Coordinates of C-alpha atoms in Angstrom, one line a residue:
X1 CA -43.0 -10.7 -19.3
X2 CA -40.0 -12.7 -18.3
X3 CA -40.2 -11.2 -14.9
X4 CA -43.9 -12.1 -14.7
X5 CA -43.2 -15.7 -15.4
X6 CA -40.3 -15.6 -12.7
X7 CA -42.9 -14.3 -10.2
X8 CA -45.2 -17.2 -10.9
X9 CA -42.3 -19.6 -10.7
X10 CA -41.4 -18.2 -7.2
X11 CA -45.0 -18.2 -6.3
X12 CA -45.2 -22.1 -6.8
X13 CA -41.9 -22.5 -5.1
X14 CA -43.1 -20.8 -2.0
X15 CA -46.1 -23.1 -1.9
X16 CA -44.4 -26.5 -1.9
X17 CA -44.9 -28.6 1.1
X18 CA -41.3 -29.2 1.8
X19 CA -40.5 -25.5 1.9
X20 CA -43.6 -23.6 2.6
X21 CA -43.0 -19.9 2.7
X22 CA -46.1 -17.8 3.3
X23 CA -44.5 -14.6 3.4
X24 CA -42.8 -15.0 0.0
X25 CA -46.1 -16.5 -1.3
X26 CA -47.9 -13.3 -0.3
X27 CA -45.1 -11.1 -1.8
X28 CA -46.0 -12.3 -5.2
X29 CA -49.4 -10.4 -5.1
X30 CA -50.4 -6.9 -5.4
X31 CA -52.0 -5.0 -2.5
X32 CA -55.5 -5.5 -4.1
X33 CA -54.7 -9.0 -5.5
X34 CA -57.0 -12.0 -5.0
X35 CA -57.2 -15.7 -5.5
X36 CA -60.3 -17.6 -6.8
X37 CA -60.7 -21.3 -6.3
X38 CA -63.1 -21.6 -9.3
X39 CA -64.6 -25.1 -8.4
X40 CA -65.0 -24.4 -4.8
X41 CA -66.3 -20.9 -5.4
X42 CA -64.1 -19.3 -3.0
X43 CA -62.3 -16.1 -3.1
X44 CA -59.3 -15.1 -0.9
X45 CA -58.0 -11.6 -0.5
X46 CA -55.4 -9.8 1.7
X47 CA -53.6 -12.0 4.2
X48 CA -56.3 -14.7 3.6
X49 CA -54.5 -15.3 0.3
X50 CA -51.9 -17.4 2.4
X51 CA -54.7 -19.9 3.2
X52 CA -54.5 -21.1 -0.4
X53 CA -50.9 -22.4 0.2
X54 CA -51.1 -23.2 3.9
X55 CA -54.5 -25.0 3.7
X56 CA -53.2 -27.4 1.0
X57 CA -49.9 -27.9 2.7
X58 CA -51.8 -28.6 6.0
X59 CA -53.8 -31.4 4.3
X60 CA -51.1 -32.6 2.0
X61 CA -47.6 -32.0 3.7
X62 CA -45.7 -33.4 0.8
X63 CA -47.6 -31.2 -1.6
X64 CA -45.9 -30.6 -5.0
X65 CA -47.1 -28.8 -8.1
X66 CA -45.5 -30.3 -11.3
X67 CA -45.6 -27.7 -13.8
X68 CA -46.2 -28.9 -17.4
X69 CA -46.2 -25.6 -19.3
X70 CA -46.1 -21.7 -18.7
X71 CA -47.5 -19.5 -21.4
X72 CA -47.3 -15.8 -21.3
X73 CA -48.9 -13.0 -23.2
X74 CA -48.8 -9.2 -22.1
X75 CA -50.2 -9.3 -18.6
X76 CA -51.5 -12.8 -18.8
X77 CA -49.9 -16.1 -17.5
X78 CA -51.4 -19.5 -18.0
X79 CA -50.0 -22.5 -16.2
X80 CA -50.8 -26.3 -17.1
X81 CA -49.8 -28.3 -13.9
X82 CA -50.7 -31.3 -11.6
X83 CA -51.1 -31.1 -7.9
X84 CA -49.7 -34.2 -6.2
X85 CA -49.3 -35.2 -2.5
X86 CA -50.5 -37.5 0.2
X87 CA -53.5 -36.6 2.2
X88 CA -52.2 -36.7 5.8
X89 CA -54.1 -33.8 7.5
X90 CA -57.5 -32.3 7.4
X91 CA -58.6 -30.8 3.9
X92 CA -60.9 -27.8 4.4
X93 CA -63.6 -27.6 1.8
X94 CA -66.8 -25.5 1.2
X95 CA -68.9 -28.6 2.5
X96 CA -66.8 -29.1 5.5
X97 CA -63.5 -30.6 6.7
X98 CA -62.3 -34.0 5.2
X99 CA -60.2 -36.0 7.5
X100 CA -56.9 -37.6 6.3
X101 CA -57.2 -40.6 4.2
X102 CA -53.5 -41.5 3.7
X103 CA -54.3 -41.5 -0.1
X104 CA -52.2 -39.8 -2.8
X105 CA -53.7 -37.3 -5.2
X106 CA -52.6 -36.4 -8.6
X107 CA -55.0 -33.6 -9.8
X108 CA -54.9 -31.9 -13.1
X109 CA -55.1 -28.1 -12.9
X110 CA -54.9 -24.9 -14.9
X111 CA -54.1 -21.7 -13.2
X112 CA -54.6 -18.2 -14.8
X113 CA -52.8 -15.2 -13.6
X114 CA -53.2 -11.6 -14.5
X115 CA -50.3 -9.4 -13.7
X116 CA -49.5 -5.8 -13.1
X117 CA -46.0 -4.4 -12.3
X118 CA -44.6 -7.7 -11.7
X119 CA -47.4 -8.6 -9.1
X120 CA -50.3 -11.1 -9.3
X121 CA -53.5 -9.0 -9.5
X122 CA -55.8 -12.1 -10.0
X123 CA -55.1 -15.8 -9.8
X124 CA -57.8 -18.1 -10.9
X125 CA -57.3 -21.8 -10.1
X126 CA -59.2 -24.4 -12.3
X127 CA -58.4 -27.6 -10.4
X128 CA -60.3 -30.8 -11.2
X129 CA -61.9 -31.0 -7.8
X130 CA -64.1 -34.0 -9.1
X131 CA -60.9 -35.9 -9.7
X132 CA -59.5 -35.1 -6.2
X133 CA -62.8 -36.2 -4.6
X134 CA -62.5 -39.6 -6.4
X135 CA -58.9 -40.1 -5.3
X136 CA -59.8 -39.3 -1.7
X137 CA -62.7 -41.5 -1.4

Protein backbone atom coordinates (compact mmCIF):
# COMPACT_ATOMS: atom_id res chain seq x y z
CA UNK A 1 0.00 0.00 0.00
CA UNK A 2 2.90 2.36 0.73
CA UNK A 3 4.10 1.89 -2.86
CA UNK A 4 0.61 2.79 -4.13
CA UNK A 5 0.66 6.04 -2.14
CA UNK A 6 4.10 6.84 -3.55
CA UNK A 7 2.81 6.21 -7.09
CA UNK A 8 0.04 8.74 -6.47
CA UNK A 9 2.50 11.29 -5.06
CA UNK A 10 4.67 10.75 -8.17
CA UNK A 11 1.61 11.23 -10.42
CA UNK A 12 0.79 14.59 -8.83
CA UNK A 13 4.43 15.72 -8.95
CA UNK A 14 4.60 14.91 -12.68
CA UNK A 15 1.50 17.07 -13.32
CA UNK A 16 2.82 20.25 -11.67
CA UNK A 17 3.00 23.23 -14.02
CA UNK A 18 6.60 24.13 -13.19
CA UNK A 19 7.90 20.61 -13.89
CA UNK A 20 5.32 18.93 -16.12
CA UNK A 21 6.55 15.45 -17.07
CA UNK A 22 3.97 13.67 -19.21
CA UNK A 23 6.04 10.50 -19.63
CA UNK A 24 6.29 10.10 -15.85
CA UNK A 25 2.58 10.89 -15.49
CA UNK A 26 1.67 8.16 -18.00
CA UNK A 27 4.02 5.63 -16.36
CA UNK A 28 1.83 5.75 -13.24
CA UNK A 29 -1.02 4.05 -15.15
CA UNK A 30 -1.59 0.42 -16.06
CA UNK A 31 -1.98 -0.40 -19.75
CA UNK A 32 -5.76 -0.51 -19.39
CA UNK A 33 -5.94 2.40 -16.94
CA UNK A 34 -8.18 5.40 -17.46
CA UNK A 35 -9.06 8.82 -16.04
CA UNK A 36 -12.62 10.05 -15.59
CA UNK A 37 -13.29 13.75 -15.09
CA UNK A 38 -16.63 13.23 -13.37
CA UNK A 39 -18.08 16.79 -13.59
CA UNK A 40 -17.06 17.12 -17.26
CA UNK A 41 -18.31 13.59 -18.04
CA UNK A 42 -15.09 12.86 -19.96
CA UNK A 43 -12.94 9.72 -19.98
CA UNK A 44 -9.31 9.50 -21.11
CA UNK A 45 -7.52 6.27 -22.06
CA UNK A 46 -4.13 5.29 -23.44
CA UNK A 47 -1.91 8.19 -24.52
CA UNK A 48 -4.90 10.56 -24.14
CA UNK A 49 -4.44 10.29 -20.38
CA UNK A 50 -1.60 12.78 -20.82
CA UNK A 51 -4.22 15.38 -21.86
CA UNK A 52 -5.44 15.45 -18.25
CA UNK A 53 -2.14 16.94 -17.10
CA UNK A 54 -1.16 18.86 -20.24
CA UNK A 55 -4.58 20.47 -20.72
CA UNK A 56 -4.54 21.92 -17.22
CA UNK A 57 -0.90 22.99 -17.51
CA UNK A 58 -1.63 24.71 -20.85
CA UNK A 59 -4.48 26.68 -19.28
CA UNK A 60 -2.76 27.23 -15.91
CA UNK A 61 1.04 27.16 -16.44
CA UNK A 62 1.63 27.65 -12.70
CA UNK A 63 -0.83 24.90 -11.73
CA UNK A 64 -0.24 23.37 -8.33
CA UNK A 65 -2.19 20.71 -6.50
CA UNK A 66 -2.05 21.14 -2.76
CA UNK A 67 -2.68 17.80 -1.13
CA UNK A 68 -4.54 17.96 2.18
CA UNK A 69 -4.89 14.24 2.84
CA UNK A 70 -4.21 10.84 1.33
CA UNK A 71 -6.11 7.81 2.59
CA UNK A 72 -5.29 4.27 1.52
CA UNK A 73 -7.12 0.98 1.98
CA UNK A 74 -6.21 -2.16 0.04
CA UNK A 75 -6.31 -1.11 -3.65
CA UNK A 76 -8.06 2.22 -3.06
CA UNK A 77 -6.45 5.66 -2.63
CA UNK A 78 -8.53 8.77 -1.88
CA UNK A 79 -6.94 12.22 -2.07
CA UNK A 80 -8.43 15.49 -0.85
CA UNK A 81 -6.76 18.46 -2.52
CA UNK A 82 -7.06 21.92 -4.01
CA UNK A 83 -6.18 22.78 -7.61
CA UNK A 84 -4.58 26.23 -7.77
CA UNK A 85 -3.21 28.33 -10.59
CA UNK A 86 -3.52 31.40 -12.83
CA UNK A 87 -5.62 31.12 -15.98
CA UNK A 88 -3.07 32.20 -18.62
CA UNK A 89 -3.98 29.89 -21.51
CA UNK A 90 -7.03 28.41 -23.19
CA UNK A 91 -8.97 25.95 -21.03
CA UNK A 92 -10.64 23.24 -23.09
CA UNK A 93 -14.05 22.21 -21.72
CA UNK A 94 -16.86 19.97 -22.99
CA UNK A 95 -18.79 23.12 -23.94
CA UNK A 96 -15.87 24.70 -25.79
CA UNK A 97 -12.66 26.64 -25.16
CA UNK A 98 -12.41 29.26 -22.43
CA UNK A 99 -9.84 31.94 -23.30
CA UNK A 100 -7.34 33.10 -20.68
CA UNK A 101 -8.77 35.45 -18.05
CA UNK A 102 -5.68 36.07 -15.91
CA UNK A 103 -7.72 35.05 -12.87
CA UNK A 104 -6.56 32.69 -10.13
CA UNK A 105 -8.37 29.51 -9.23
CA UNK A 106 -8.52 27.62 -5.94
CA UNK A 107 -10.75 24.61 -6.64
CA UNK A 108 -11.62 21.93 -4.10
CA UNK A 109 -11.21 18.42 -5.42
CA UNK A 110 -11.38 14.77 -4.37
CA UNK A 111 -9.57 12.16 -6.46
CA UNK A 112 -10.31 8.44 -6.13
CA UNK A 113 -7.76 5.93 -7.45
CA UNK A 114 -8.01 2.18 -7.86
CA UNK A 115 -4.63 0.47 -7.98
CA UNK A 116 -3.28 -2.86 -9.20
CA UNK A 117 0.34 -4.00 -9.04
CA UNK A 118 1.51 -0.48 -8.15
CA UNK A 119 -0.23 1.17 -11.13
CA UNK A 120 -3.37 3.27 -11.48
CA UNK A 121 -6.23 1.29 -12.99
CA UNK A 122 -8.79 4.08 -12.56
CA UNK A 123 -8.60 7.72 -11.55
CA UNK A 124 -11.92 9.45 -10.92
CA UNK A 125 -11.58 13.20 -10.42
CA UNK A 126 -14.40 14.94 -8.56
CA UNK A 127 -13.44 18.60 -8.93
CA UNK A 128 -15.76 21.45 -8.04
CA UNK A 129 -16.19 22.64 -11.64
CA UNK A 130 -18.92 25.07 -10.60
CA UNK A 131 -16.48 26.85 -8.29
CA UNK A 132 -13.89 27.03 -11.07
CA UNK A 133 -16.49 28.56 -13.40
CA UNK A 134 -17.37 31.19 -10.78
CA UNK A 135 -13.70 32.02 -10.22
CA UNK A 136 -13.03 32.43 -13.95
CA UNK A 137 -16.04 34.63 -14.68
